[in-house]
mmCIF file of C-alpha atoms in Angstrom:
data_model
loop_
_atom_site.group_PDB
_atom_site.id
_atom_site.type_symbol
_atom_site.label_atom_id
_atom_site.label_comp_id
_atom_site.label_asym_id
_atom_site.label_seq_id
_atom_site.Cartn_x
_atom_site.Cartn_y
_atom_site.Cartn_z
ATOM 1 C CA UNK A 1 -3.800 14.945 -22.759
ATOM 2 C CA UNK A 2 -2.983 13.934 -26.187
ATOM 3 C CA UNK A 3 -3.833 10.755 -27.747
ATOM 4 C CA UNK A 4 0.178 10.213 -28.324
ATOM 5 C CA UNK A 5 0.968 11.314 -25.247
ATOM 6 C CA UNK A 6 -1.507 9.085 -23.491
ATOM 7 C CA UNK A 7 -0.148 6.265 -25.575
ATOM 8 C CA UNK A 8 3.351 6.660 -24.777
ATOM 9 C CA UNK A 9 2.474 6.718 -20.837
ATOM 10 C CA UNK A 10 0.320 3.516 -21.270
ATOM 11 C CA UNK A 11 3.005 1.766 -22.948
ATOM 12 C CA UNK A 12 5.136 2.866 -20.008
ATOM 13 C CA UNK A 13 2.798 2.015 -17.315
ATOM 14 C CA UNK A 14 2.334 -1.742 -18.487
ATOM 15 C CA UNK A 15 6.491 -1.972 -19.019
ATOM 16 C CA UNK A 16 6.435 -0.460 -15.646
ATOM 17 C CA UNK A 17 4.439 -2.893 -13.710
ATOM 18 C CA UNK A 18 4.921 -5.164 -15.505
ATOM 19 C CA UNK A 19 8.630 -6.098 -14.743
ATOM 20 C CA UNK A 20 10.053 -5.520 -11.918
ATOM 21 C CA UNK A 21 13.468 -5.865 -12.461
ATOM 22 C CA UNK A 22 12.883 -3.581 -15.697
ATOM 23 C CA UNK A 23 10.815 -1.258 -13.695
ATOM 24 C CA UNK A 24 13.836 -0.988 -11.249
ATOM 25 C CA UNK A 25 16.251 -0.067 -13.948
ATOM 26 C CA UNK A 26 13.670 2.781 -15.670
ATOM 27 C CA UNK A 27 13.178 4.475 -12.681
ATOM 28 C CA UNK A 28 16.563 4.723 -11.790
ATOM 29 C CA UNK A 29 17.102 6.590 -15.316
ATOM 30 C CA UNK A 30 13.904 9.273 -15.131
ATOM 31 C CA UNK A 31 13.052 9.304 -11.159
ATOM 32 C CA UNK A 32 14.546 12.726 -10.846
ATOM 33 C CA UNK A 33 13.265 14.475 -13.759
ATOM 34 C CA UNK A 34 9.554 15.879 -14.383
ATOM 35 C CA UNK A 35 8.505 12.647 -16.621
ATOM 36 C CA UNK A 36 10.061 10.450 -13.955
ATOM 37 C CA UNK A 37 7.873 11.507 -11.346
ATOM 38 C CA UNK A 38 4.894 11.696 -14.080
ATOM 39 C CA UNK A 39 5.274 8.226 -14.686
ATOM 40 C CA UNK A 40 5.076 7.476 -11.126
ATOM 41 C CA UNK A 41 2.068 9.252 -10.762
ATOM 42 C CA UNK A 42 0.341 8.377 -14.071
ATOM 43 C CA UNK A 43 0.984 4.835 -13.876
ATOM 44 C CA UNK A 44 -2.362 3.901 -11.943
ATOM 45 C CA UNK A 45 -4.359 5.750 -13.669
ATOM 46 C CA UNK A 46 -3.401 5.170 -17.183
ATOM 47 C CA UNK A 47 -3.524 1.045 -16.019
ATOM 48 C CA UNK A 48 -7.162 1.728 -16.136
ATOM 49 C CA UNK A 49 -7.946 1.933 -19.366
ATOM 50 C CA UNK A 50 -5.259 -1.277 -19.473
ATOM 51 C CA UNK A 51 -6.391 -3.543 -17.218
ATOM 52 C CA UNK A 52 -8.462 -5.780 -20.070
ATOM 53 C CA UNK A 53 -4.979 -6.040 -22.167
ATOM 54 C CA UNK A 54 -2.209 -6.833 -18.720
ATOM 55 C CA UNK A 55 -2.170 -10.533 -18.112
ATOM 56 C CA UNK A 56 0.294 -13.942 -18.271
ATOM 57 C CA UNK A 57 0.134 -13.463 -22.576
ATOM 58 C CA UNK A 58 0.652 -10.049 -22.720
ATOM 59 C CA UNK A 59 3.957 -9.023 -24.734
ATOM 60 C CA UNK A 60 5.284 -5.677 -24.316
ATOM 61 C CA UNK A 61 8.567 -4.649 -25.840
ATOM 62 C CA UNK A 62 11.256 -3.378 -23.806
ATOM 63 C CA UNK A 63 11.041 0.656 -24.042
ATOM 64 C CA UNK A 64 13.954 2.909 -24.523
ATOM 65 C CA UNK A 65 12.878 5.940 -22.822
ATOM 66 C CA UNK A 66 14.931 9.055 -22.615
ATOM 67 C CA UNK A 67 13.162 11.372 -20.103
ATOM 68 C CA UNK A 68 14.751 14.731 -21.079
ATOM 69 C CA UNK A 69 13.776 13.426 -25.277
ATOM 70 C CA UNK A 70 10.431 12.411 -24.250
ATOM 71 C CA UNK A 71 9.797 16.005 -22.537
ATOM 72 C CA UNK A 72 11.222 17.647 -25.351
ATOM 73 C CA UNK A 73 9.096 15.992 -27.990
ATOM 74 C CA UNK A 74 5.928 17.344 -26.840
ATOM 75 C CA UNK A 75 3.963 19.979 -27.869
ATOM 76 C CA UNK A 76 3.824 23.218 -25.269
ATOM 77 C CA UNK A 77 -0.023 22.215 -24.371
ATOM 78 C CA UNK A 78 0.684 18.836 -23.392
ATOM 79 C CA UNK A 79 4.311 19.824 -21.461
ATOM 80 C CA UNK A 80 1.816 21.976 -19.630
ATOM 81 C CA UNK A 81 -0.638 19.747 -19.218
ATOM 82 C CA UNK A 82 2.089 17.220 -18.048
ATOM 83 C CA UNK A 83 3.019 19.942 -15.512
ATOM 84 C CA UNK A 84 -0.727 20.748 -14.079
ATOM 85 C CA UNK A 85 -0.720 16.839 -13.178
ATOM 86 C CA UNK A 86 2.334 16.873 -11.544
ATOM 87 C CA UNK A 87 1.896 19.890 -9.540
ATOM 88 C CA UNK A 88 -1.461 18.678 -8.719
ATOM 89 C CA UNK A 89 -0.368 15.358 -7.726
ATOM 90 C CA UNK A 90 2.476 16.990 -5.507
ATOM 91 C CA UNK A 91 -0.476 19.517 -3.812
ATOM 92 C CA UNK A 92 -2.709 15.644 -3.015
ATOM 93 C CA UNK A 93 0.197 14.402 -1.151
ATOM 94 C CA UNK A 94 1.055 17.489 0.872
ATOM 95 C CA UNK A 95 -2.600 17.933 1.454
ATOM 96 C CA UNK A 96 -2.640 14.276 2.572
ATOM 97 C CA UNK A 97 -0.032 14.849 4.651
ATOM 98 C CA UNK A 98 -1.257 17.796 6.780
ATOM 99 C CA UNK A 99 -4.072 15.919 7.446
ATOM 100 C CA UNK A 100 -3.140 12.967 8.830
ATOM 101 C CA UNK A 101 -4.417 10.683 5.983
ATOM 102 C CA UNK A 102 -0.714 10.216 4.615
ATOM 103 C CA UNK A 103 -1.482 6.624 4.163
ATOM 104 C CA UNK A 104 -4.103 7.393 1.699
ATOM 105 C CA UNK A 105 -2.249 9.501 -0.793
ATOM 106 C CA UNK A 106 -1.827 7.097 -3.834
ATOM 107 C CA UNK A 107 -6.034 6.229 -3.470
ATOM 108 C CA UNK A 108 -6.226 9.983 -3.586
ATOM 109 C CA UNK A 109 -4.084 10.912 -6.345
ATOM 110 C CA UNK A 110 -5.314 7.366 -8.027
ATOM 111 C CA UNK A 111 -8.744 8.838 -8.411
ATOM 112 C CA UNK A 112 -7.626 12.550 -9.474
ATOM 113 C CA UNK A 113 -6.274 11.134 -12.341
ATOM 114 C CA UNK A 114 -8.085 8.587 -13.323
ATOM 115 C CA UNK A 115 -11.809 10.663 -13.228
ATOM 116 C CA UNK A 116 -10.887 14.606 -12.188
ATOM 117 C CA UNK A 117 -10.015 16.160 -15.872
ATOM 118 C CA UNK A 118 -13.147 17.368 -16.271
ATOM 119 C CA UNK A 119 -13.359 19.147 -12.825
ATOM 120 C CA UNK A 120 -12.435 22.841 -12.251
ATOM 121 C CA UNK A 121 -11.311 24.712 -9.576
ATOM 122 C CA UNK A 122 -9.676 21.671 -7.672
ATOM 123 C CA UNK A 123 -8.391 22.715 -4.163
ATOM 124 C CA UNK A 124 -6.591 20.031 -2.820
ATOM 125 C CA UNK A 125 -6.637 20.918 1.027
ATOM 126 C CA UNK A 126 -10.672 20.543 0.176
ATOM 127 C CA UNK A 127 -10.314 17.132 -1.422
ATOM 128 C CA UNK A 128 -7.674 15.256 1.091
ATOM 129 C CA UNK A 129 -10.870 16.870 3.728
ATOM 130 C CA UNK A 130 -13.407 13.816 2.316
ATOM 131 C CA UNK A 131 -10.574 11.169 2.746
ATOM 132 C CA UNK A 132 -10.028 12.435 6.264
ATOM 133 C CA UNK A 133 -13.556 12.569 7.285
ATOM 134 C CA UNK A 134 -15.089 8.989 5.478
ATOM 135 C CA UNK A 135 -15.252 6.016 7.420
ATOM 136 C CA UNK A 136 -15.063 3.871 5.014
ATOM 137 C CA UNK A 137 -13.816 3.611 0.857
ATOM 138 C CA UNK A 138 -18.032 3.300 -0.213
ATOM 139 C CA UNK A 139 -18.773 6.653 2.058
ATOM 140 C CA UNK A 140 -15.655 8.058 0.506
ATOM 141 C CA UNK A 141 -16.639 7.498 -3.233
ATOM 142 C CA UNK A 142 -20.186 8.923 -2.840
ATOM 143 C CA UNK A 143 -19.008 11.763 -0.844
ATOM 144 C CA UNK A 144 -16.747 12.408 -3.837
ATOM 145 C CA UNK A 145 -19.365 11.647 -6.288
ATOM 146 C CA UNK A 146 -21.814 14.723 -4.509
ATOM 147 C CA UNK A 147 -19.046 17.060 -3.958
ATOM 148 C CA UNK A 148 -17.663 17.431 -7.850
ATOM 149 C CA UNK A 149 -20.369 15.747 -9.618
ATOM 150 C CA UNK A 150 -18.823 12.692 -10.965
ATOM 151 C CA UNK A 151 -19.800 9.000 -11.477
ATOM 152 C CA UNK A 152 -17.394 6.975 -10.208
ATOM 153 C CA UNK A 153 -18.302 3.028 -9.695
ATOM 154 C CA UNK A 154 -17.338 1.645 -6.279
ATOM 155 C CA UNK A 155 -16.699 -1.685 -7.469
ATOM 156 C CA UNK A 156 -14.559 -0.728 -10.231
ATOM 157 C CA UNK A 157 -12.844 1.861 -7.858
ATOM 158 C CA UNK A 158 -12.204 -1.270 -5.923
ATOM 159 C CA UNK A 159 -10.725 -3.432 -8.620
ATOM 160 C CA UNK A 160 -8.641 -1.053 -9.888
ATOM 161 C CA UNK A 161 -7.255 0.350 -6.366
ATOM 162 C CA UNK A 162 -6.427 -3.299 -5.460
ATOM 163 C CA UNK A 163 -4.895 -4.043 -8.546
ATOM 164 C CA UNK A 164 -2.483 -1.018 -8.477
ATOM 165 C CA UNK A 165 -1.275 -1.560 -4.639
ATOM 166 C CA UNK A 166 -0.989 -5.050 -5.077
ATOM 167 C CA UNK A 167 1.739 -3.743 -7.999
ATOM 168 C CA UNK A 168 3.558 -1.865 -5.457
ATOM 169 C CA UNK A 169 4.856 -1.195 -1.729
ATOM 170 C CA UNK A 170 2.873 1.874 -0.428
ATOM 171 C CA UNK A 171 5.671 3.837 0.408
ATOM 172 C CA UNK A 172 3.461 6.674 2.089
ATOM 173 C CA UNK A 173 2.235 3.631 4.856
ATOM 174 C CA UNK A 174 5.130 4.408 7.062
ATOM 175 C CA UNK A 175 5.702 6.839 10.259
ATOM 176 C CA UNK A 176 9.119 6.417 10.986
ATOM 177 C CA UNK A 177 11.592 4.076 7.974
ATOM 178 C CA UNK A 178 14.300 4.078 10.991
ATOM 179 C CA UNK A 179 13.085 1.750 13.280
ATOM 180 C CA UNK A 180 10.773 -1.663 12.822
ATOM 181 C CA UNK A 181 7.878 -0.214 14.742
ATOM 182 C CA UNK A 182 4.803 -1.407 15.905
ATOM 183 C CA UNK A 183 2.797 1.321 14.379
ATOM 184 C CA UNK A 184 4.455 0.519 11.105
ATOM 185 C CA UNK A 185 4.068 -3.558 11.527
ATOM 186 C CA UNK A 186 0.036 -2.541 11.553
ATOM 187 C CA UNK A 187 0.366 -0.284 8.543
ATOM 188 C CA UNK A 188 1.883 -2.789 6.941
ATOM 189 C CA UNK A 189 -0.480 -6.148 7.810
ATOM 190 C CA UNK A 190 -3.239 -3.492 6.668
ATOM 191 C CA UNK A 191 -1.890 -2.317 3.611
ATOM 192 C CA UNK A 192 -1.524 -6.183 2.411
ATOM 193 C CA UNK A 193 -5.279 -6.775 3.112
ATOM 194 C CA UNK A 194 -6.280 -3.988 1.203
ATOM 195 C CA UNK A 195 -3.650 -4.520 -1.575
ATOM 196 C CA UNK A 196 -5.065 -8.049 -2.161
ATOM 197 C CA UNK A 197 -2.392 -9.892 -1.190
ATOM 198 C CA UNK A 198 -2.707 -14.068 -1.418
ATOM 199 C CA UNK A 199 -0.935 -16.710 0.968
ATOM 200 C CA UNK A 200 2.075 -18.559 -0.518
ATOM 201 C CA UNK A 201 3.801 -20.958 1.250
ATOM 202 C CA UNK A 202 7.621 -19.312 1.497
ATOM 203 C CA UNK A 203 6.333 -15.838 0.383
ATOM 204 C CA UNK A 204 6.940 -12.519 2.887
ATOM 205 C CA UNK A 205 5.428 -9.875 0.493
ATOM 206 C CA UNK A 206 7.309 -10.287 -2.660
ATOM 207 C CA UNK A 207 5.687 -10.492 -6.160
ATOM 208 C CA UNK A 208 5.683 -14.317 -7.593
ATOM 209 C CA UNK A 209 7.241 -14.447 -11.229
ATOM 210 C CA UNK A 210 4.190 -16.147 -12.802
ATOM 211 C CA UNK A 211 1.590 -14.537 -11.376
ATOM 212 C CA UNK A 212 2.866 -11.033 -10.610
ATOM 213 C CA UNK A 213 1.124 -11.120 -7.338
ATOM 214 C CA UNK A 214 2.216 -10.701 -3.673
ATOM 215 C CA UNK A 215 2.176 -13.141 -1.711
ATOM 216 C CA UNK A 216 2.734 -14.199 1.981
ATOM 217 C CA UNK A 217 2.370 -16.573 3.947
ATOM 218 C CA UNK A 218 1.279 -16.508 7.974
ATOM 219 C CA UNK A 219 4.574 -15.740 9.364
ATOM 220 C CA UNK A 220 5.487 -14.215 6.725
ATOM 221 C CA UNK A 221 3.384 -11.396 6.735
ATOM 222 C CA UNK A 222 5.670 -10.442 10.085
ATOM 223 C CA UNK A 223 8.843 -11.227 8.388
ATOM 224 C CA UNK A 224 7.940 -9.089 5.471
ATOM 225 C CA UNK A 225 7.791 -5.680 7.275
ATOM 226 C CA UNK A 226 10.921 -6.799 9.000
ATOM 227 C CA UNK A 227 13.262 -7.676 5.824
ATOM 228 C CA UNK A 228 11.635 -4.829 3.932
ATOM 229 C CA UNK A 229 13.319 -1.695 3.774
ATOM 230 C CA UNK A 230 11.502 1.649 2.922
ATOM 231 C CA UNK A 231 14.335 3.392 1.442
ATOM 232 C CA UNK A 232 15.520 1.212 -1.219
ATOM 233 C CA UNK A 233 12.423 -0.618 -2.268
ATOM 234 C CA UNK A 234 14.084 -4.061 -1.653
ATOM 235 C CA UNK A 235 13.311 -7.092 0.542
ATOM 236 C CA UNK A 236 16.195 -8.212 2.169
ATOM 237 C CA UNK A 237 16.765 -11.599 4.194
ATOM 238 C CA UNK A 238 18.190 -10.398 7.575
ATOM 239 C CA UNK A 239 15.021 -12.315 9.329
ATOM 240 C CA UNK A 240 14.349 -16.076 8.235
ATOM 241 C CA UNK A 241 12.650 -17.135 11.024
ATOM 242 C CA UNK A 242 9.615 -15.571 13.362
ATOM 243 C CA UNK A 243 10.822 -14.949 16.798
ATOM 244 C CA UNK A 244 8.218 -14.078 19.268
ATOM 245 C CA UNK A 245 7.573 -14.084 22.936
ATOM 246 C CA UNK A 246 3.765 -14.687 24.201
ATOM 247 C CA UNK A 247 3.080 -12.283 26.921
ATOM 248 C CA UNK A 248 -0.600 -13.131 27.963
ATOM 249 C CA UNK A 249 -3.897 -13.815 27.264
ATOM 250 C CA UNK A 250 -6.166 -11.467 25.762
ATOM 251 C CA UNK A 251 -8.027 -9.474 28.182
ATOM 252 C CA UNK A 252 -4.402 -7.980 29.347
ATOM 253 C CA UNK A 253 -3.532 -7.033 26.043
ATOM 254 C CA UNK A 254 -3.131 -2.874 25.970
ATOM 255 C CA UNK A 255 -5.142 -1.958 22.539
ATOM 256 C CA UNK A 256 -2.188 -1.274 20.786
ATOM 257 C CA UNK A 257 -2.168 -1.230 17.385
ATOM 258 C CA UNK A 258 1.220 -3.787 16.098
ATOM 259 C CA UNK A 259 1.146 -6.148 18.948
ATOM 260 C CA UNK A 260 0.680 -9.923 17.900
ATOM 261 C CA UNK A 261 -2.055 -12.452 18.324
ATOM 262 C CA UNK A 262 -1.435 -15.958 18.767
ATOM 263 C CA UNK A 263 -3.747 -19.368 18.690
ATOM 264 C CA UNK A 264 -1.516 -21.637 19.425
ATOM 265 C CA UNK A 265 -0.421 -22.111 15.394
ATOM 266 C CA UNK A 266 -0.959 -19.179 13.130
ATOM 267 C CA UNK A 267 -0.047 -15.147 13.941
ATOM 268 C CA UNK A 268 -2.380 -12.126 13.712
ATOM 269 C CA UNK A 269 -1.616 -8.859 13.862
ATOM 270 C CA UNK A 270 -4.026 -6.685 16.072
ATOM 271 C CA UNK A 271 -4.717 -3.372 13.454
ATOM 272 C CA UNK A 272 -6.773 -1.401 15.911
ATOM 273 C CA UNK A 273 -10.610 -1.317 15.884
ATOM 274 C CA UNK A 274 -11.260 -4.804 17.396
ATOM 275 C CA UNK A 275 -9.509 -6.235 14.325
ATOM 276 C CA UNK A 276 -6.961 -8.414 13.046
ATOM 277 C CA UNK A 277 -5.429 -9.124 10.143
ATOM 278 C CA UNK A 278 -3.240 -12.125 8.803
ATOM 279 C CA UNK A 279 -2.347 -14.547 5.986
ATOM 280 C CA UNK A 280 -4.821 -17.130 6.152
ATOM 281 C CA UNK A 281 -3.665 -20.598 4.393
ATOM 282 C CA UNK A 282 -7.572 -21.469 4.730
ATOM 283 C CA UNK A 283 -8.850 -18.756 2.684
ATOM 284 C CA UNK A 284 -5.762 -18.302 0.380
ATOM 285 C CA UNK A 285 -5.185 -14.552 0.972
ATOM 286 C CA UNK A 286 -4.512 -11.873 3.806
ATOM 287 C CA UNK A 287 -7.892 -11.308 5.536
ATOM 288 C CA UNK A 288 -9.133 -9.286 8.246
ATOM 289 C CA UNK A 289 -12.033 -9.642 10.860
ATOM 290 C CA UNK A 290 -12.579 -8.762 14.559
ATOM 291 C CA UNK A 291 -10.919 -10.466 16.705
ATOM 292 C CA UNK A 292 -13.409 -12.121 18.747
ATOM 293 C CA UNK A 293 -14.262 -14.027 15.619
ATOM 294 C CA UNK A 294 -11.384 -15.935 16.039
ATOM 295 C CA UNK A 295 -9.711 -18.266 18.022
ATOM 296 C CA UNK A 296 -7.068 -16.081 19.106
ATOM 297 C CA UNK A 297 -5.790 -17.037 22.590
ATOM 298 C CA UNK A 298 -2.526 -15.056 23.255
ATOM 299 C CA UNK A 299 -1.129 -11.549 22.732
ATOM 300 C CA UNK A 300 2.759 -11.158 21.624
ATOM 301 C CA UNK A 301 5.764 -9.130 20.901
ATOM 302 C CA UNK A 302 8.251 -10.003 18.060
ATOM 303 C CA UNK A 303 12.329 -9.875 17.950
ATOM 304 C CA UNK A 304 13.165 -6.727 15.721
ATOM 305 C CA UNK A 305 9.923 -4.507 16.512
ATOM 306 C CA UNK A 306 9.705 -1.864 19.027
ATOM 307 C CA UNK A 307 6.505 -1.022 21.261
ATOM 308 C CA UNK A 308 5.833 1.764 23.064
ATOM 309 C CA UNK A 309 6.058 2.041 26.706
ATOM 310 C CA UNK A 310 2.140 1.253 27.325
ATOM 311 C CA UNK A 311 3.785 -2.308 26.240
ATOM 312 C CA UNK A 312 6.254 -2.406 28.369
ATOM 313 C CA UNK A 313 4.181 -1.206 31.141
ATOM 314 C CA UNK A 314 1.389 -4.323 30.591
ATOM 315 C CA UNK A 315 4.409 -6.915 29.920
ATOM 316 C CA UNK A 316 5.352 -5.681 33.408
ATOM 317 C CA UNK A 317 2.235 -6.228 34.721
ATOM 318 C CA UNK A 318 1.039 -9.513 33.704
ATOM 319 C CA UNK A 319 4.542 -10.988 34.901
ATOM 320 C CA UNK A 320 3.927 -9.272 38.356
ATOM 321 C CA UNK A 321 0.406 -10.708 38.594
ATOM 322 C CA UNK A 322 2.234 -14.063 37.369
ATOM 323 C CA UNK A 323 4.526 -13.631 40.015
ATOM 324 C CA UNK A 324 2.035 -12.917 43.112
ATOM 325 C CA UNK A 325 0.047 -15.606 42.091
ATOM 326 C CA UNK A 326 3.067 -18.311 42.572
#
């Protein structure tokens, strides 16, 4: 890519992020155009080379870009350079996609552009393999590392991966944008622990004006995925106030992953794997542990999600047991 080129797209990519109301009204303009989607999936990897320069003091002009112009103004190697990218970054998410790792796709195309320009011969069905197969992000890297001969740094994979999803809503989390799910309620409690979110009192997931980072607080974690809305990017405020119902203790609690936990004060949300995650006002930030590290004494459903009918099934059960035993 050419140093203007590469320019331009940083300039974008900080204006971008940077403002969301600004980002909002860009996007709208080039989303459905070849730059448009370029921009969406250069963004995180040309914030790498930016992360040293982002911060509270940073002063970016407002850009005036024509998508169509900017297209047109390139040369025809970096148009088809610009087109190599995109098609490549279409073939990760497809790839991602048909195998089951959909959730993964921006980490995945993240890294391809951020460290693959050197690599040839890049078969995406091979790549979206290691993300399926890794059990964890450090297994994934070195796998990665072995398999095209590259150096990538864990920890700065890390800082940089936070930093992007912490700039945006993974829009790949979800299974089904129709309903409030349980499977989706999980996705969601987990994507906020890995995207760094903090804990702010009043916050459901929203970026904070000064800070530019999202924030939520216990019950708001819940009331996030429920005012969120996958198609138009937006929180809305349809839920103001956590309703749940506690429907036992834990040892009747089907292994499900979306269903509540409850100690008697502060909501988890049970991600699968003997884990939990929620907004901790202790720590300052969305964390995650097992959940017999905890205090947790209750399992629960909330108003607005649906559960499959394993749920239904043990809510059934625990009030017949209840019911015997009066």
């Amino acid at each position: 890519m050419s140093a203007t080129v590469a320019a331009a797209l940083k300039k974008a990519a900080v204006y971008i992020l940077g403002d969301e109301k600004k980002r909002g009204q860009l996007m709208t303009v080039v989303l459905s155009t070849a730059v448009g989607l370029l921009l969406l999936l250069c963004a995180p990897a040309v914030m790498l080379s930016s992360l040293g320069e982002v911060g509270e003091e940073a002063q970016v002009p407002e850009l005036h870009i024509n998508a169509d112009d900017f297209y047109s103004s390139l040369d025809s190697e970096s148009r088809q350079r610009l087109d190599d990218i995109r098609s490549a970054g279409n073939d990760i998410a497809n790839a991602m996609d048909e195998k089951g790792v959909k959730v993964q796709t921006i980490k995945a195309q993240l890294i391809y552009m951020s460290y693959f320009e050197d690599v040839q011969n890049f078969n995406a069905e091979s790549y979206a393999d290691l993300f399926a197969t890794a059990q964890n992000d450090s297994d994934l890297i070195s796998a990665i590392n072995s398999t095209y001969g590259l150096d990538i740094d864990y920890d700065e994979f890390v800082r940089t991966y936070t930093f992007v999803m912490n700039s945006t809503i993974n829009a790949f989390m979800f299974t089904d944008t129709s309903t409030k799910n349980c499977a989706d309620l999980a996705a969601w409690a987990d994507n906020a622990y890995i995207s760094g979110w903090g804990y702010m009192n009043g916050f459901i997931g929203e970026r904070n004006e000064t800070d530019r980072i999202r924030y939520a607080d216990n019950a708001g974690l819940v009331l996030g995925y429920l005012n969120y809305s996958p198609t138009d990017r937006v929180f809305g405020c349809d839920h103001s106030t956590l309703i749940y119902t506690e429907q036992g203790s834990l040892d009747t609690m089907p292994k499900v992953a979306g269903l509540g936990l409850f100690d008697g004060s502060k909501h988890g949300i049970y991600v699968g794997n003997g884990e939990v995650v929620y907004s901790s006002e202790s720590v300052g930030y969305v964390t995650k542990e097992p959940v017999s590290n905890g205090s947790w004494t209750s399992w629960c459903t909330y108003d607005g999600v649906t559960y499959p009918q394993e749920v239904t099934d043990a809510i059934q059960s625990v009030n017949e047991d209840s019911s015997s035993e009066n």
